[in-house]
Amino acid sequence: MNAMNSAARARLERMGIRPTDARVRLLQELLGRKDHPSAAELIDAIRTQDEAPGVATLHQNLAKLVELQAIRRFVDSVGLFRFDACLDQHHHMVCAACGAVVDVPVSAKAREILEQGAMIAGERAGWDVRSMTLRFEGLCPACRDLEV
Amino acid sequence: MNAMNSAARARLERMGIRPTDARVRLLQELLGRKDHPSAAELIDAIRTQDEAPGVATLHQNLAKLVELQAIRRFVDSVGLFRFDACLDQHHHMVCAACGAVVDVPVSAKAREILEQGAMIAGERAGWDVRSMTLRFEGLCPACRDLEV
DNA sequence: TTACGTGCAAACGTTTTGCACAAAC
DNA sequence: GTTTGTGCAAAACGTTTGCACGTAA
């Protein structure tokens, strides 16, 4: 817990913004999770540990962290913003039933082929393609069992 | 216009829901567009042609069409629902600057390799992977010129 | 002391729901 | 006459903004 606390603190200092309590707790929570919490889930998670964080502050801090590229933001299939402290390139596998999102590594070869394809498709259409994301949809182990 | 009108009407009848005016106009508009309009954009587009459609009705009808798989719904990068009458499998290329979304075909070979990768990754994690979507991000021709 | 961060409250934009009325089977 | 669809108004939801108050450099 303390290790994570200082990891979060260090990350904040490294990018030149004040490691306030609200920010350290937020980043610490995000670093310690493997799922992709929404703003509301983050508020809940932080609330239970201590007191209550302000909604506005949390959103402001999330926005700042995204802007500084300390975390990533994406939109889930119901239109909710979700956040992710993992900066390595990875793709998402989402459960059609429960909405769970897990990270999935894709083979380097597949990625290479895809990126080539992206460049070709983009250039043909006059686009400047900068990144590529894969999204798999299916059933997670739990929901798969329920369906059968 | 009349051809599209009857195409929309036929599509509605074929799936067993009443081809009311609101629905025909909605589907007709969607069939005639190559972009991926949001609900608000659809309302605007239909409003100018004739009178004003009800917000609730439009959303209800969009939801029904999605449920019946007559159209597709997805979420854009700012969290807005966007709709698409094209049912062929295709991927999306989105502009980081203006948010435009265009369809992009991906070579069959690339897709095949990717799908294999998805199955392997999914099975390894105990998932039942059912589909795969690619999302390219970059700058569309117009925004690209502005940046330079 | 000056810039930055917090958090309440209120505003915002999109989507959803309750309901009475109208139209189609 | 019963089911189905419409559309107004109001609610719900997540997010953003205005602002007064703290807190840290």
PDB file of C-alpha atoms in Angstrom, chain B:
ATOM      1  CA  MET B   1     -36.041   9.211 -52.900  1.00  0.00           C
ATOM      2  CA  ASN B   2     -39.043   7.062 -53.597  1.00  0.00           C
ATOM      3  CA  ALA B   3     -36.816   4.066 -54.138  1.00  0.00           C
ATOM      4  CA  MET B   4     -35.242   4.624 -50.771  1.00  0.00           C
ATOM      5  CA  ASN B   5     -38.588   5.166 -49.212  1.00  0.00           C
ATOM      6  CA  SER B   6     -39.750   1.776 -50.365  1.00  0.00           C
ATOM      7  CA  ALA B   7     -36.432   0.145 -49.477  1.00  0.00           C
ATOM      8  CA  ALA B   8     -36.827   1.371 -45.919  1.00  0.00           C
ATOM      9  CA  ARG B   9     -40.471   0.373 -45.885  1.00  0.00           C
ATOM     10  CA  ALA B  10     -39.656  -3.105 -47.159  1.00  0.00           C
ATOM     11  CA  ARG B  11     -36.924  -3.548 -44.612  1.00  0.00           C
ATOM     12  CA  LEU B  12     -39.312  -2.645 -41.811  1.00  0.00           C
ATOM     13  CA  GLU B  13     -42.023  -4.949 -43.069  1.00  0.00           C
ATOM     14  CA  ARG B  14     -39.585  -7.791 -43.580  1.00  0.00           C
ATOM     15  CA  MET B  15     -38.779  -7.778 -39.901  1.00  0.00           C
ATOM     16  CA  GLY B  16     -42.318  -7.579 -38.775  1.00  0.00           C
ATOM     17  CA  ILE B  17     -42.729  -4.101 -37.379  1.00  0.00           C
ATOM     18  CA  ARG B  18     -45.090  -1.469 -38.604  1.00  0.00           C
ATOM     19  CA  PRO B  19     -43.664   0.812 -41.277  1.00  0.00           C
ATOM     20  CA  THR B  20     -44.924   3.994 -39.705  1.00  0.00           C
ATOM     21  CA  ASP B  21     -43.978   7.383 -41.040  1.00  0.00           C
ATOM     22  CA  ALA B  22     -41.534   8.065 -38.226  1.00  0.00           C
ATOM     23  CA  ARG B  23     -39.761   4.774 -38.833  1.00  0.00           C
ATOM     24  CA  VAL B  24     -39.668   4.970 -42.605  1.00  0.00           C
ATOM     25  CA  ARG B  25     -38.256   8.462 -42.497  1.00  0.00           C
ATOM     26  CA  LEU B  26     -35.674   7.449 -39.925  1.00  0.00           C
ATOM     27  CA  LEU B  27     -34.458   4.352 -41.715  1.00  0.00           C
ATOM     28  CA  GLN B  28     -34.572   6.098 -45.063  1.00  0.00           C
ATOM     29  CA  GLU B  29     -32.353   8.870 -43.752  1.00  0.00           C
ATOM     30  CA  LEU B  30     -29.950   6.352 -42.262  1.00  0.00           C
ATOM     31  CA  LEU B  31     -29.792   4.318 -45.460  1.00  0.00           C
ATOM     32  CA  GLY B  32     -29.026   7.422 -47.464  1.00  0.00           C
ATOM     33  CA  ARG B  33     -26.028   8.463 -45.392  1.00  0.00           C
ATOM     34  CA  LYS B  34     -22.490   7.305 -45.452  1.00  0.00           C
ATOM     35  CA  ASP B  35     -21.499   8.909 -42.172  1.00  0.00           C
ATOM     36  CA  HIS B  36     -22.640   7.733 -38.759  1.00  0.00           C
ATOM     37  CA  PRO B  37     -25.137  10.220 -37.444  1.00  0.00           C
ATOM     38  CA  SER B  38     -25.988  10.644 -33.786  1.00  0.00           C
ATOM     39  CA  ALA B  39     -29.590  10.781 -32.618  1.00  0.00           C
ATOM     40  CA  ALA B  40     -29.488  14.582 -32.590  1.00  0.00           C
ATOM     41  CA  GLU B  41     -28.131  14.717 -36.127  1.00  0.00           C
ATOM     42  CA  LEU B  42     -30.878  12.387 -37.286  1.00  0.00           C
ATOM     43  CA  ILE B  43     -33.517  14.546 -35.692  1.00  0.00           C
ATOM     44  CA  ASP B  44     -32.112  17.605 -37.417  1.00  0.00           C
ATOM     45  CA  ALA B  45     -31.884  15.868 -40.760  1.00  0.00           C
ATOM     46  CA  ILE B  46     -35.447  14.663 -40.617  1.00  0.00           C
ATOM     47  CA  ARG B  47     -36.759  17.923 -39.249  1.00  0.00           C
ATOM     48  CA  THR B  48     -35.656  19.964 -42.218  1.00  0.00           C
ATOM     49  CA  GLN B  49     -37.335  17.700 -44.719  1.00  0.00           C
ATOM     50  CA  ASP B  50     -40.743  17.905 -43.192  1.00  0.00           C
ATOM     51  CA  GLU B  51     -41.860  18.605 -39.660  1.00  0.00           C
ATOM     52  CA  ALA B  52     -40.348  17.735 -36.290  1.00  0.00           C
ATOM     53  CA  PRO B  53     -40.032  14.197 -34.948  1.00  0.00           C
ATOM     54  CA  GLY B  54     -40.407  13.533 -31.246  1.00  0.00           C
ATOM     55  CA  VAL B  55     -37.199  12.953 -29.333  1.00  0.00           C
ATOM     56  CA  ALA B  56     -38.617  10.049 -27.386  1.00  0.00           C
ATOM     57  CA  THR B  57     -40.057   8.343 -30.458  1.00  0.00           C
ATOM     58  CA  LEU B  58     -36.802   8.657 -32.304  1.00  0.00           C
ATOM     59  CA  HIS B  59     -34.838   7.091 -29.489  1.00  0.00           C
ATOM     60  CA  GLN B  60     -37.415   4.372 -29.040  1.00  0.00           C
ATOM     61  CA  ASN B  61     -37.356   3.568 -32.725  1.00  0.00           C
ATOM     62  CA  LEU B  62     -33.585   3.577 -32.873  1.00  0.00           C
ATOM     63  CA  ALA B  63     -33.506   1.192 -29.926  1.00  0.00           C
ATOM     64  CA  LYS B  64     -36.028  -1.080 -31.593  1.00  0.00           C
ATOM     65  CA  LEU B  65     -34.136  -1.137 -34.869  1.00  0.00           C
ATOM     66  CA  VAL B  66     -30.908  -1.960 -33.050  1.00  0.00           C
ATOM     67  CA  GLU B  67     -32.644  -4.716 -31.109  1.00  0.00           C
ATOM     68  CA  LEU B  68     -33.979  -6.208 -34.342  1.00  0.00           C
ATOM     69  CA  GLN B  69     -30.523  -5.856 -35.860  1.00  0.00           C
ATOM     70  CA  ALA B  70     -31.775  -3.676 -38.689  1.00  0.00           C
ATOM     71  CA  ILE B  71     -29.166  -1.077 -37.829  1.00  0.00           C
ATOM     72  CA  ARG B  72     -26.064  -0.926 -35.670  1.00  0.00           C
ATOM     73  CA  ARG B  73     -25.240   1.254 -32.714  1.00  0.00           C
ATOM     74  CA  PHE B  74     -21.826   2.158 -31.421  1.00  0.00           C
ATOM     75  CA  VAL B  75     -20.282   4.752 -29.165  1.00  0.00           C
ATOM     76  CA  ASP B  76     -17.954   7.440 -30.442  1.00  0.00           C
ATOM     77  CA  SER B  77     -14.899   8.779 -28.652  1.00  0.00           C
ATOM     78  CA  VAL B  78     -16.842  11.413 -26.740  1.00  0.00           C
ATOM     79  CA  GLY B  79     -19.476   8.963 -25.527  1.00  0.00           C
ATOM     80  CA  LEU B  80     -22.231   9.696 -28.019  1.00  0.00           C
ATOM     81  CA  PHE B  81     -24.293   6.942 -29.629  1.00  0.00           C
ATOM     82  CA  ARG B  82     -23.922   6.770 -33.367  1.00  0.00           C
ATOM     83  CA  PHE B  83     -25.941   4.743 -35.830  1.00  0.00           C
ATOM     84  CA  ASP B  84     -25.203   2.874 -38.970  1.00  0.00           C
ATOM     85  CA  ALA B  85     -27.512   1.189 -41.454  1.00  0.00           C
ATOM     86  CA  CYS B  86     -24.669  -0.745 -43.065  1.00  0.00           C
ATOM     87  CA  LEU B  87     -24.714  -4.278 -41.823  1.00  0.00           C
ATOM     88  CA  ASP B  88     -21.643  -5.577 -43.621  1.00  0.00           C
ATOM     89  CA  GLN B  89     -18.678  -6.147 -41.412  1.00  0.00           C
ATOM     90  CA  HIS B  90     -16.405  -3.164 -41.547  1.00  0.00           C
ATOM     91  CA  HIS B  91     -14.112  -1.192 -39.320  1.00  0.00           C
ATOM     92  CA  HIS B  92     -13.915   2.407 -38.310  1.00  0.00           C
ATOM     93  CA  MET B  93     -11.382   5.113 -38.846  1.00  0.00           C
ATOM     94  CA  VAL B  94     -11.982   8.097 -36.574  1.00  0.00           C
ATOM     95  CA  CYS B  95     -10.520  11.558 -36.797  1.00  0.00           C
ATOM     96  CA  ALA B  96      -8.851  12.660 -33.574  1.00  0.00           C
ATOM     97  CA  ALA B  97      -9.524  16.297 -34.396  1.00  0.00           C
ATOM     98  CA  CYS B  98     -13.077  16.544 -35.716  1.00  0.00           C
ATOM     99  CA  GLY B  99     -14.509  13.197 -34.622  1.00  0.00           C
ATOM    100  CA  ALA B 100     -15.551  12.111 -38.101  1.00  0.00           C
ATOM    101  CA  VAL B 101     -15.994   8.373 -38.475  1.00  0.00           C
ATOM    102  CA  VAL B 102     -15.590   6.643 -41.799  1.00  0.00           C
ATOM    103  CA  ASP B 103     -15.842   2.997 -42.691  1.00  0.00           C
ATOM    104  CA  VAL B 104     -12.737   1.187 -43.726  1.00  0.00           C
ATOM    105  CA  PRO B 105     -12.379  -2.200 -45.354  1.00  0.00           C
ATOM    106  CA  VAL B 106      -9.543  -4.380 -44.141  1.00  0.00           C
ATOM    107  CA  SER B 107      -7.906  -7.004 -46.274  1.00  0.00           C
ATOM    108  CA  ALA B 108      -9.309 -10.489 -45.857  1.00  0.00           C
ATOM    109  CA  LYS B 109      -5.877 -11.838 -45.082  1.00  0.00           C
ATOM    110  CA  ALA B 110      -5.236  -9.399 -42.257  1.00  0.00           C
ATOM    111  CA  ARG B 111      -8.631 -10.113 -40.837  1.00  0.00           C
ATOM    112  CA  GLU B 112      -8.092 -13.844 -40.975  1.00  0.00           C
ATOM    113  CA  ILE B 113      -4.839 -13.647 -39.079  1.00  0.00           C
ATOM    114  CA  LEU B 114      -6.387 -11.340 -36.550  1.00  0.00           C
ATOM    115  CA  GLU B 115      -9.364 -13.539 -35.977  1.00  0.00           C
ATOM    116  CA  GLN B 116      -7.122 -16.475 -35.375  1.00  0.00           C
ATOM    117  CA  GLY B 117      -5.231 -14.403 -32.853  1.00  0.00           C
ATOM    118  CA  ALA B 118      -8.478 -13.425 -31.180  1.00  0.00           C
ATOM    119  CA  MET B 119      -9.598 -17.006 -30.851  1.00  0.00           C
ATOM    120  CA  ILE B 120      -6.306 -18.053 -29.377  1.00  0.00           C
ATOM    121  CA  ALA B 121      -6.120 -15.161 -26.956  1.00  0.00           C
ATOM    122  CA  GLY B 122      -9.748 -15.641 -25.984  1.00  0.00           C
ATOM    123  CA  GLU B 123      -9.528 -19.340 -25.468  1.00  0.00           C
ATOM    124  CA  ARG B 124      -6.424 -18.992 -23.421  1.00  0.00           C
ATOM    125  CA  ALA B 125      -8.341 -16.701 -21.081  1.00  0.00           C
ATOM    126  CA  GLY B 126     -11.513 -18.806 -21.091  1.00  0.00           C
ATOM    127  CA  TRP B 127     -13.513 -16.443 -23.226  1.00  0.00           C
ATOM    128  CA  ASP B 128     -15.951 -17.176 -26.005  1.00  0.00           C
ATOM    129  CA  VAL B 129     -14.906 -14.578 -28.559  1.00  0.00           C
ATOM    130  CA  ARG B 130     -17.636 -13.756 -31.047  1.00  0.00           C
ATOM    131  CA  SER B 131     -16.521 -10.733 -32.985  1.00  0.00           C
ATOM    132  CA  MET B 132     -13.702  -8.376 -33.544  1.00  0.00           C
ATOM    133  CA  THR B 133     -13.657  -4.706 -34.409  1.00  0.00           C
ATOM    134  CA  LEU B 134     -10.820  -2.528 -35.471  1.00  0.00           C
ATOM    135  CA  ARG B 135     -10.616   1.124 -34.781  1.00  0.00           C
ATOM    136  CA  PHE B 136      -8.061   3.345 -36.428  1.00  0.00           C
ATOM    137  CA  GLU B 137      -7.366   6.787 -35.131  1.00  0.00           C
ATOM    138  CA  GLY B 138      -5.714   9.590 -36.996  1.00  0.00           C
ATOM    139  CA  LEU B 139      -6.435  12.729 -38.952  1.00  0.00           C
ATOM    140  CA  CYS B 140      -8.925  12.966 -41.752  1.00  0.00           C
ATOM    141  CA  PRO B 141      -7.822  14.752 -44.955  1.00  0.00           C
ATOM    142  CA  ALA B 142      -9.389  18.065 -43.937  1.00  0.00           C
ATOM    143  CA  CYS B 143      -7.932  18.137 -40.412  1.00  0.00           C
ATOM    144  CA  ARG B 144      -4.594  16.901 -41.663  1.00  0.00           C
ATOM    145  CA  ASP B 145      -4.295  19.945 -43.909  1.00  0.00           C
ATOM    146  CA  LEU B 146      -5.183  22.279 -41.071  1.00  0.00           C
ATOM    147  CA  GLU B 147      -2.476  20.823 -38.834  1.00  0.00           C
ATOM    148  CA  VAL B 148       0.324  21.346 -41.328  1.00  0.00           C
TER     149      VAL B 148
END
